[in-house]
CSV table of C-alpha atoms and ligand atoms in Angstrom, one decimal:
chain,number,residue,atom,x,y,z
A,1,MET,CA,10.9,56.8,-2.9
A,2,THR,CA,10.6,56.3,0.8
A,3,SER,CA,13.3,57.8,2.9
A,4,ASN,CA,14.3,54.4,4.2
A,5,ARG,CA,14.8,53.2,0.6
A,6,ARG,CA,16.8,56.3,-0.2
A,7,ILE,CA,19.1,55.7,2.8
A,8,SER,CA,19.8,52.1,1.8
A,9,ILE,CA,20.6,53.1,-1.8
A,10,LEU,CA,23.0,55.7,-0.5
A,11,ALA,CA,24.6,53.2,1.9
A,12,ALA,CA,25.1,50.7,-0.9
A,13,ALA,CA,26.7,53.4,-3.1
A,14,ALA,CA,29.0,54.5,-0.3
A,15,ALA,CA,30.0,50.9,0.3
A,16,LEU,CA,30.9,50.6,-3.4
A,17,VAL,CA,33.2,53.6,-3.2
A,18,ALA,CA,34.9,53.0,0.1
A,19,GLY,CA,34.0,49.4,0.8
A,20,PRO,CA,36.1,46.2,0.8
A,21,ALA,CA,38.9,45.9,-1.7
A,22,LEU,CA,37.6,45.6,-5.3
A,23,ALA,CA,38.2,42.3,-7.0
A,24,ASP,CA,40.9,43.9,-9.1
A,25,ASP,CA,42.9,44.9,-6.0
A,26,VAL,CA,43.0,41.4,-4.6
A,27,VAL,CA,45.6,38.9,-5.6
A,28,THR,CA,44.5,35.4,-4.6
A,29,VAL,CA,47.4,32.9,-4.1
A,30,GLY,CA,46.4,29.2,-4.0
A,31,LEU,CA,48.6,27.1,-1.6
A,32,ILE,CA,47.9,23.5,-2.5
A,33,VAL,CA,49.6,21.1,-0.1
A,34,PRO,CA,48.9,17.8,1.7
A,35,MET,CA,47.4,18.8,5.1
A,36,THR,CA,46.2,15.2,5.7
A,37,GLY,CA,47.7,11.8,5.0
A,38,GLN,CA,51.3,10.7,4.9
A,39,GLN,CA,52.8,14.1,3.9
A,40,ALA,CA,50.7,16.2,6.3
A,41,THR,CA,53.8,17.6,8.0
A,42,THR,CA,54.8,19.2,4.7
A,43,GLY,CA,51.4,21.0,4.5
A,44,LYS,CA,51.6,22.2,8.1
A,45,GLN,CA,55.1,23.6,7.6
A,46,GLU,CA,54.3,25.2,4.3
A,47,GLN,CA,51.2,26.9,5.5
A,48,ALA,CA,53.0,28.3,8.5
A,49,GLY,CA,55.9,29.5,6.4
A,50,ALA,CA,53.7,31.3,3.9
A,51,ASN,CA,51.5,32.8,6.6
A,52,LEU,CA,54.6,34.1,8.5
A,53,TYR,CA,55.8,35.9,5.4
A,54,ILE,CA,52.5,37.7,5.2
A,55,GLN,CA,52.5,38.4,8.9
A,56,LEU,CA,55.9,40.0,8.9
A,57,HIS,CA,55.6,41.9,5.6
A,58,GLY,CA,52.0,42.9,5.5
A,59,ASP,CA,49.2,41.7,3.3
A,60,THR,CA,49.5,44.4,0.6
A,61,VAL,CA,52.1,44.8,-2.1
A,62,ALA,CA,52.1,47.3,-5.0
A,63,GLY,CA,48.6,48.3,-4.1
A,64,LYS,CA,47.3,44.7,-4.1
A,65,LYS,CA,45.9,42.8,-1.2
A,66,ILE,CA,47.3,39.3,-1.0
A,67,VAL,CA,44.8,36.6,0.0
A,68,LEU,CA,46.2,33.1,0.7
A,69,GLU,CA,43.8,30.3,0.0
A,70,VAL,CA,45.1,27.0,1.5
A,71,LYS,CA,43.8,23.8,0.0
A,72,ASP,CA,44.4,20.2,1.1
A,73,ASP,CA,45.1,17.7,-1.7
A,74,ALA,CA,45.8,14.9,0.8
A,75,GLY,CA,48.7,13.9,-1.5
A,76,ALA,CA,46.5,12.8,-4.5
A,77,PRO,CA,47.5,14.2,-7.9
A,78,ASP,CA,44.0,14.1,-9.4
A,79,VAL,CA,42.8,16.2,-6.4
A,80,THR,CA,45.8,18.6,-6.8
A,81,LYS,CA,44.9,19.2,-10.4
A,82,ARG,CA,41.2,19.7,-9.8
A,83,LEU,CA,42.0,22.2,-6.9
A,84,ALA,CA,44.4,24.1,-9.2
A,85,GLN,CA,41.7,24.4,-11.9
A,86,ASP,CA,39.1,25.5,-9.4
A,87,LEU,CA,41.4,28.1,-7.9
A,88,ILE,CA,42.0,29.6,-11.3
A,89,ALA,CA,38.4,29.4,-12.6
A,90,ASN,CA,36.4,30.2,-9.5
A,91,ASP,CA,38.8,32.2,-7.2
A,92,ASN,CA,40.6,34.0,-10.0
A,93,ALA,CA,43.9,32.9,-8.4
A,94,LYS,CA,46.9,34.7,-9.9
A,95,ALA,CA,49.6,32.3,-8.6
A,96,LEU,CA,49.6,28.7,-7.3
A,97,MET,CA,52.1,27.5,-4.7
A,98,GLY,CA,53.1,24.4,-2.7
A,99,PHE,CA,53.0,20.8,-4.2
A,100,GLY,CA,54.2,18.4,-1.5
A,101,LEU,CA,55.4,15.6,-3.7
A,102,THR,CA,56.7,15.4,-7.3
A,103,PRO,CA,53.6,13.8,-8.8
A,104,LEU,CA,51.5,16.6,-7.4
A,105,ALA,CA,53.7,19.3,-8.9
A,106,LEU,CA,53.6,17.5,-12.3
A,107,ALA,CA,49.8,17.2,-12.2
A,108,VAL,CA,49.5,21.0,-12.2
A,109,ALA,CA,52.1,21.8,-14.9
A,110,PRO,CA,49.6,21.6,-17.9
A,111,VAL,CA,47.1,23.7,-15.9
A,112,ALA,CA,49.7,26.4,-15.3
A,113,THR,CA,50.7,26.4,-19.0
A,114,GLU,CA,47.2,26.6,-20.3
A,115,ALA,CA,46.1,29.3,-17.9
A,116,LYS,CA,49.4,31.2,-18.0
A,117,VAL,CA,49.5,31.2,-14.2
A,118,PRO,CA,52.8,30.9,-12.2
A,119,GLU,CA,53.2,27.6,-10.4
A,120,ILE,CA,55.7,28.3,-7.6
A,121,VAL,CA,57.0,24.9,-6.5
A,122,THR,CA,57.9,25.2,-2.8
A,123,ALA,CA,58.3,21.5,-1.9
A,124,ALA,CA,58.7,19.0,-4.7
A,125,ALA,CA,62.3,18.5,-5.7
A,126,THR,CA,62.8,16.1,-8.7
A,127,ALA,CA,65.1,18.0,-11.1
A,128,MET,CA,63.0,17.8,-14.3
A,129,ILE,CA,59.9,19.4,-12.8
A,130,THR,CA,60.7,22.9,-14.0
A,131,GLU,CA,61.0,21.6,-17.5
A,132,LYS,CA,57.4,20.7,-17.6
A,133,SER,CA,56.0,24.2,-17.9
A,134,PRO,CA,57.5,27.7,-18.7
A,135,TYR,CA,55.3,28.9,-15.8
A,136,ILE,CA,57.0,26.8,-13.1
A,137,VAL,CA,59.5,28.5,-10.8
A,138,ARG,CA,61.0,26.7,-7.8
A,139,THR,CA,62.1,27.9,-4.4
A,140,SER,CA,62.7,24.5,-2.8
A,141,PHE,CA,65.7,22.6,-4.2
A,142,THR,CA,66.6,19.7,-6.4
A,143,LEU,CA,67.9,16.3,-5.3
A,144,PRO,CA,70.9,16.5,-7.7
A,145,GLN,CA,71.7,19.8,-6.0
A,146,ALA,CA,71.7,18.2,-2.5
A,147,ALA,CA,73.0,14.7,-3.3
A,148,ALA,CA,76.1,15.4,-5.5
A,149,PRO,CA,77.9,17.4,-2.8
A,150,MET,CA,77.3,14.4,-0.4
A,151,ALA,CA,79.3,12.2,-2.8
A,152,GLN,CA,82.1,14.8,-2.9
A,153,TRP,CA,82.2,14.8,0.8
A,154,CYS,CA,82.5,11.0,1.0
A,155,LEU,CA,85.4,11.0,-1.5
A,156,LYS,CA,87.2,13.7,0.5
A,157,ASN,CA,86.7,11.7,3.7
A,158,ALA,CA,88.0,8.3,2.7
A,159,ILE,CA,84.6,6.6,2.3
A,160,HIS,CA,85.0,4.1,-0.5
A,161,LYS,CA,82.1,1.6,-0.3
A,162,VAL,CA,78.5,2.8,0.0
A,163,VAL,CA,75.0,1.3,-0.2
A,164,THR,CA,72.3,3.7,-1.4
A,165,LEU,CA,68.7,3.5,-0.1
A,166,VAL,CA,66.1,5.8,-1.7
A,167,ALA,CA,62.3,6.2,-1.9
A,168,ASP,CA,61.3,4.7,-5.2
A,169,TYR,CA,60.0,7.7,-7.2
A,170,GLY,CA,61.3,10.8,-9.0
A,171,PRO,CA,63.5,12.5,-6.2
A,172,GLY,CA,64.8,9.1,-5.0
A,173,ASN,CA,65.9,8.2,-8.5
A,174,ASP,CA,67.6,11.6,-8.8
A,175,ALA,CA,69.4,11.2,-5.5
A,176,GLU,CA,70.5,7.6,-6.3
A,177,LYS,CA,71.8,8.7,-9.8
A,178,TRP,CA,73.6,11.9,-8.7
A,179,PHE,CA,75.1,10.5,-5.6
A,180,GLY,CA,76.1,7.3,-7.4
A,181,ASP,CA,77.5,8.9,-10.6
A,182,VAL,CA,79.6,11.5,-8.8
A,183,PHE,CA,80.8,8.9,-6.2
A,184,GLU,CA,81.8,6.3,-8.9
A,185,LYS,CA,83.5,8.9,-11.1
A,186,GLY,CA,85.7,9.9,-8.1
A,187,GLY,CA,86.7,6.2,-7.6
A,188,GLY,CA,84.0,5.2,-5.0
A,189,GLN,CA,82.1,1.9,-5.2
A,190,ILE,CA,78.3,1.5,-4.9
A,191,VAL,CA,77.8,-1.9,-3.4
A,192,GLU,CA,74.0,-2.1,-3.7
A,193,LYS,CA,71.2,0.2,-4.8
A,194,ILE,CA,68.1,-0.3,-2.6
A,195,ARG,CA,64.7,1.3,-3.3
A,196,THR,CA,61.9,1.5,-0.8
A,197,PRO,CA,58.2,2.1,-1.5
A,198,LEU,CA,57.0,5.7,-1.2
A,199,LYS,CA,53.8,4.7,0.6
A,200,ALA,CA,54.0,3.3,4.2
A,201,PRO,CA,57.5,1.7,3.8
A,202,ASP,CA,58.6,-1.0,6.2
A,203,PHE,CA,62.4,-0.4,6.4
A,204,ALA,CA,63.3,-3.6,8.3
A,205,PRO,CA,63.9,-6.0,5.4
A,206,PHE,CA,65.9,-3.3,3.5
A,207,LEU,CA,68.1,-2.6,6.6
A,208,GLN,CA,68.8,-6.3,7.0
A,209,ARG,CA,70.3,-6.2,3.4
A,210,VAL,CA,72.4,-3.2,4.4
A,211,LYS,CA,73.7,-5.1,7.4
A,212,ASP,CA,74.6,-8.1,5.2
A,213,ASP,CA,76.4,-5.8,2.7
A,214,ALA,CA,78.4,-4.2,5.5
A,215,PRO,CA,79.4,-1.1,3.6
A,216,GLU,CA,81.4,1.8,5.1
A,217,ALA,CA,78.4,4.1,4.7
A,218,LEU,CA,74.7,4.0,3.9
A,219,PHE,CA,73.4,7.0,1.8
A,220,VAL,CA,69.7,7.7,2.2
A,221,PHE,CA,67.0,9.8,0.6
A,222,LEU,CA,63.5,9.7,2.0
A,223,PRO,CA,60.9,12.4,1.6
A,224,SER,CA,60.2,14.8,4.5
A,225,GLY,CA,58.2,13.0,7.2
A,226,GLN,CA,59.8,9.5,6.9
A,227,GLY,CA,63.1,10.3,8.7
A,228,ALA,CA,62.0,9.5,12.3
A,229,ALA,CA,60.5,6.1,11.4
A,230,PHE,CA,63.7,5.2,9.4
A,231,MET,CA,66.0,6.3,12.2
A,232,LYS,CA,64.1,4.2,14.8
A,233,GLU,CA,64.5,1.1,12.6
A,234,PHE,CA,68.1,1.9,11.9
A,235,ALA,CA,68.8,1.9,15.7
A,236,GLU,CA,66.6,-1.1,16.4
A,237,ARG,CA,68.5,-3.2,14.0
A,238,GLY,CA,71.7,-2.1,15.8
A,239,LEU,CA,73.0,-0.4,12.6
A,240,ASP,CA,74.0,2.7,14.5
A,241,LYS,CA,76.5,0.6,16.4
A,242,SER,CA,77.6,-1.6,13.5
A,243,GLY,CA,80.2,0.7,12.0
A,244,VAL,CA,78.0,1.5,9.0
A,245,ARG,CA,78.1,5.3,8.8
A,246,LEU,CA,74.7,7.0,8.0
A,247,ILE,CA,74.9,9.8,5.4
A,248,ALA,CA,71.9,11.4,3.7
A,249,THR,CA,70.3,14.5,2.1
A,250,GLY,CA,68.8,16.7,4.8
A,251,ASP,CA,65.3,15.4,4.1
A,252,VAL,CA,66.1,12.5,6.5
A,253,THR,CA,67.4,14.6,9.5
A,254,ASP,CA,64.3,16.9,8.9
A,255,ASP,CA,64.1,19.7,11.5
A,256,ASP,CA,60.4,18.8,11.9
A,257,GLN,CA,61.2,15.4,13.3
A,258,LEU,CA,64.9,15.7,14.5
A,259,ALA,CA,64.1,16.5,18.1
A,260,ASP,CA,62.2,13.1,18.4
A,261,MET,CA,64.9,11.0,16.7
A,262,GLY,CA,67.0,10.4,19.8
A,263,ASP,CA,70.7,9.8,20.1
A,264,ALA,CA,70.8,7.4,17.1
A,265,ALA,CA,70.8,10.5,14.9
A,266,LEU,CA,73.9,12.0,16.6
A,267,GLY,CA,76.8,12.4,14.2
A,268,VAL,CA,74.7,11.8,11.0
A,269,VAL,CA,76.3,13.9,8.2
A,270,THR,CA,73.9,15.4,5.6
A,271,THR,CA,74.0,17.9,2.7
A,272,HIS,CA,71.1,20.3,2.3
A,273,HIS,CA,70.1,23.9,1.7
A,274,TYR,CA,68.5,24.7,5.1
A,275,SER,CA,69.0,24.0,8.8
A,276,ALA,CA,67.0,25.7,11.6
A,277,ALA,CA,70.5,26.1,13.1
A,278,HIS,CA,71.8,28.2,10.2
A,279,ASP,CA,73.9,31.0,11.7
A,280,SER,CA,72.7,34.3,10.3
A,281,PRO,CA,70.8,37.2,11.6
A,282,GLU,CA,68.0,36.6,9.0
A,283,ASN,CA,67.6,33.0,10.1
A,284,LYS,CA,67.7,33.8,13.8
A,285,ALA,CA,64.9,36.3,13.3
A,286,PHE,CA,63.0,33.8,11.1
A,287,VAL,CA,63.2,30.9,13.5
A,288,ALA,CA,62.2,33.1,16.5
A,289,ALA,CA,59.2,34.6,14.7
A,290,PHE,CA,58.1,31.1,13.3
A,291,GLU,CA,58.3,29.4,16.7
A,292,LYS,CA,56.4,32.3,18.3
A,293,ALA,CA,53.6,32.2,15.7
A,294,ASN,CA,53.4,28.3,15.8
A,295,ALA,CA,53.4,27.3,19.5
A,296,GLY,CA,57.1,26.5,19.5
A,297,MET,CA,57.2,24.4,16.3
A,298,ARG,CA,60.6,24.4,14.7
A,299,PRO,CA,60.7,25.4,11.0
A,300,ASN,CA,62.0,22.9,8.5
A,301,PHE,CA,63.1,23.3,4.8
A,302,MET,CA,59.5,23.2,3.7
A,303,ALA,CA,58.6,26.2,5.8
A,304,VAL,CA,61.5,28.2,4.5
A,305,ALA,CA,60.7,27.3,0.9
A,306,ALA,CA,57.1,28.5,1.3
A,307,TYR,CA,58.3,31.7,3.0
A,308,ASP,CA,60.6,32.3,0.1
A,309,GLY,CA,57.8,31.5,-2.4
A,310,MET,CA,55.9,34.4,-0.9
A,311,ALA,CA,59.1,36.5,-0.9
A,312,LEU,CA,59.5,35.8,-4.6
A,313,LEU,CA,55.9,36.7,-5.4
A,314,TYR,CA,56.0,39.9,-3.4
A,315,GLN,CA,59.2,41.0,-5.2
A,316,ALA,CA,57.7,40.1,-8.6
A,317,LEU,CA,54.5,42.1,-7.9
A,318,ASP,CA,56.6,45.0,-6.8
A,319,LYS,CA,58.6,44.8,-10.1
A,320,THR,CA,55.4,44.6,-12.2
A,321,LYS,CA,53.9,47.5,-10.2
A,322,GLY,CA,51.0,45.2,-9.3
A,323,ALA,CA,50.4,43.7,-12.7
A,324,THR,CA,49.3,40.0,-12.4
A,325,ASP,CA,49.8,38.9,-15.9
A,326,GLY,CA,51.5,35.4,-15.7
A,327,ASP,CA,54.1,36.2,-18.4
A,328,ALA,CA,55.0,39.5,-16.7
A,329,LEU,CA,55.3,37.8,-13.3
A,330,ILE,CA,57.5,35.0,-14.6
A,331,ALA,CA,59.8,37.5,-16.4
A,332,ALA,CA,60.1,39.5,-13.2
A,333,MET,CA,61.0,36.3,-11.2
A,334,LYS,CA,63.8,35.3,-13.5
A,335,GLY,CA,67.1,36.4,-12.1
A,336,MET,CA,65.6,37.7,-8.9
A,337,SER,CA,68.0,37.5,-5.9
A,338,TRP,CA,67.4,38.0,-2.2
A,339,THR,CA,68.7,37.0,1.2
A,340,SER,CA,66.7,34.0,2.5
A,341,PRO,CA,66.8,32.6,6.1
A,342,ARG,CA,68.9,29.9,4.4
A,343,GLY,CA,71.4,32.4,3.0
A,344,PRO,CA,71.8,34.1,-0.4
A,345,VAL,CA,69.5,32.8,-3.2
A,346,SER,CA,68.6,33.6,-6.7
A,347,ILE,CA,66.3,32.3,-9.5
A,348,ASP,CA,68.3,31.0,-12.4
A,349,PRO,CA,66.9,32.9,-15.4
A,350,ASP,CA,67.5,29.9,-17.8
A,351,THR,CA,66.0,27.1,-15.7
A,352,ARG,CA,63.7,28.9,-13.2
A,353,ASP,CA,65.3,26.8,-10.5
A,354,ILE,CA,66.8,28.2,-7.3
A,355,VAL,CA,70.5,28.8,-7.0
A,356,GLN,CA,71.6,28.4,-3.4
A,357,ASN,CA,74.4,27.3,-1.0
A,358,ILE,CA,74.5,23.6,-0.1
A,359,TYR,CA,75.7,23.1,3.5
A,360,VAL,CA,77.5,20.1,5.0
A,361,ARG,CA,76.0,19.5,8.4
A,362,LYS,CA,76.3,17.1,11.3
A,363,VAL,CA,73.6,16.2,13.9
A,364,GLU,CA,74.7,17.6,17.3
A,365,LYS,CA,73.2,18.5,20.5
A,366,VAL,CA,72.8,22.3,21.0
A,367,ASP,CA,71.4,23.3,24.4
A,368,GLY,CA,70.1,19.8,24.9
A,369,ALA,CA,68.2,19.6,21.5
A,370,LEU,CA,69.3,17.9,18.3
A,371,TYR,CA,70.2,20.2,15.4
A,372,ASN,CA,71.8,19.9,12.0
A,373,VAL,CA,74.9,22.0,12.7
A,374,GLU,CA,76.5,23.3,9.5
A,375,PHE,CA,80.3,23.0,9.2
A,376,ASP,CA,81.0,23.6,5.5
A,377,ALA,CA,79.3,25.2,2.6
A,378,ILE,CA,79.4,25.0,-1.2
A,379,PRO,CA,78.3,28.4,-2.5
A,380,ALA,CA,75.7,29.2,-5.2
A,381,VAL,CA,75.0,25.7,-6.4
A,382,LYS,CA,72.9,25.4,-9.6
A,383,ASP,CA,70.8,22.3,-10.3
A,384,PRO,CA,73.6,20.0,-11.7
A,385,TYR,CA,71.1,18.0,-13.8
A,386,LYS,CA,70.2,21.1,-15.9
A,387,ALA,CA,73.8,22.5,-15.8
A,388,ALA,CA,75.0,19.2,-17.4
A,389,LYS,CA,72.6,19.7,-20.3
A,390,GLN,CA,73.5,23.3,-21.0
B,1,DHB,C1,60.0,15.5,-2.5
B,1,DHB,C2,59.2,15.4,-1.3
B,1,DHB,C3,59.9,15.6,-0.1
B,1,DHB,O1,59.2,15.6,1.0
B,1,DHB,C4,61.2,15.9,-0.1
B,1,DHB,O2,61.8,16.1,1.1
B,1,DHB,C5,62.0,16.0,-1.2
B,1,DHB,C6,61.3,15.7,-2.5
B,1,DHB,C7,59.3,15.3,-3.8
B,1,DHB,O3,58.3,14.5,-3.9
B,1,DHB,O4,59.7,15.8,-4.8
C-alpha cells in the first residue's frame, strides 16, 4: 500500500469516529407550510417561529441534533401529502410540523398514522383535525375555542343582533356554528349567515348585504392573511362609520398585518390566544428576539404556535431520553405543560389539543402602532367541540 493511500484510509477512519453527527444522532423535523401563494405569510411566520426556538435553545436535545427541513406546499393538499411521504421515506423525518390550512393538515393524517410519525399541527384550526389520527398533536388553537368566548362577550355587552361572515371551509364553519350556537342559546339573534370563498374573495358584495341587514355587530372569521383586504373594504364601504360594530376572532386583526390596517381597525374587539402585546416577561423576550432575528417583523399567532411546536418536541425528546419512536413521543406529549409567550399552555391528554387562555382584546394604538391590547382573559380553555362530546 502506498503511503498516500494509507493516509487517506486513516483519514476516512478518523472521520467515521469523530466526524459529523451519525444518522442516529440526527432528528430531522419536516416543517411543511405554504411559503408561496395566498397563505405565504403563514409559512414565513411559522419558519421564523421554529427557527427562533432552535436559535434560543440550541440545536441539540437529549444528545440528538435537531435539523429543520422547511418545505413549501404552496397551499396544495396533494403537494403537502407528497412532501410528508418524501420527508419520512427519504429524509427519515421523525416529526412533521406546520400545515397552514385545514385541508393540508387533513391530507397528512393518513401518512402520520401509517408511518407512526407525530404530526404537530401548528397552524390549521378546524376542531376535528386531531380526531383524524392518533399521531396528531396541536399547538395552534381551535375555532370553537376562540369563537365561543366572543359570543359570551357580546351577550355580556348588550349586543343582540349579529350577522356572521366566515370563510367557507372547515374553520369558518366551526366559527359560524360555535359563535352562533352560544349566542342564540344566550338569547342573541343571528340575522344572516354569510360565507365567503376561501380563494381570492371579493368582500364588496357581501359587505353590501351586511349594510342592508344593519345588525348591531358583524362577527367575522377569515384565515390569517385576509384581514387587511377585508378591513380596507369594510372602511371603503363606510361600514366603520355606519354603527355596525366589527367583532372577530383574532385571525382578522392578525399581528402580521395589523400595522397596515389603518384607523378603521381601531376599537375592533376580538377573542384569541395570542397577541404580540401580551404582557408577560416571556412574551416581551420572545417578541424582542423575534423582531431582532427577522428585520423587525412582528410575530403573529402562527409564529408562536410554531415556536411552541418546537418547544413541545424538545420537551418530549427530553422525556424519552432521545428516543424517536412515534408512540413514545406522542405519549410524552400528552399532558405536557409549559409557559408559552401566550401564557400557560398544556396538551389535553384525551384530545391532544392545546389548552390555553383565550383573551378578549381591543385594537388600540400603542406608541403610534396598532396592537391587540388584551383586557380580559378566560383561563385554560379546552376545545369546546370535543368537551361537548366527552
Ligand atoms: C386556518 C387557517 C388560518 O390561517 C387561520 O387563521 C385559522 C385556521 C385553517 O385553515 O384551519
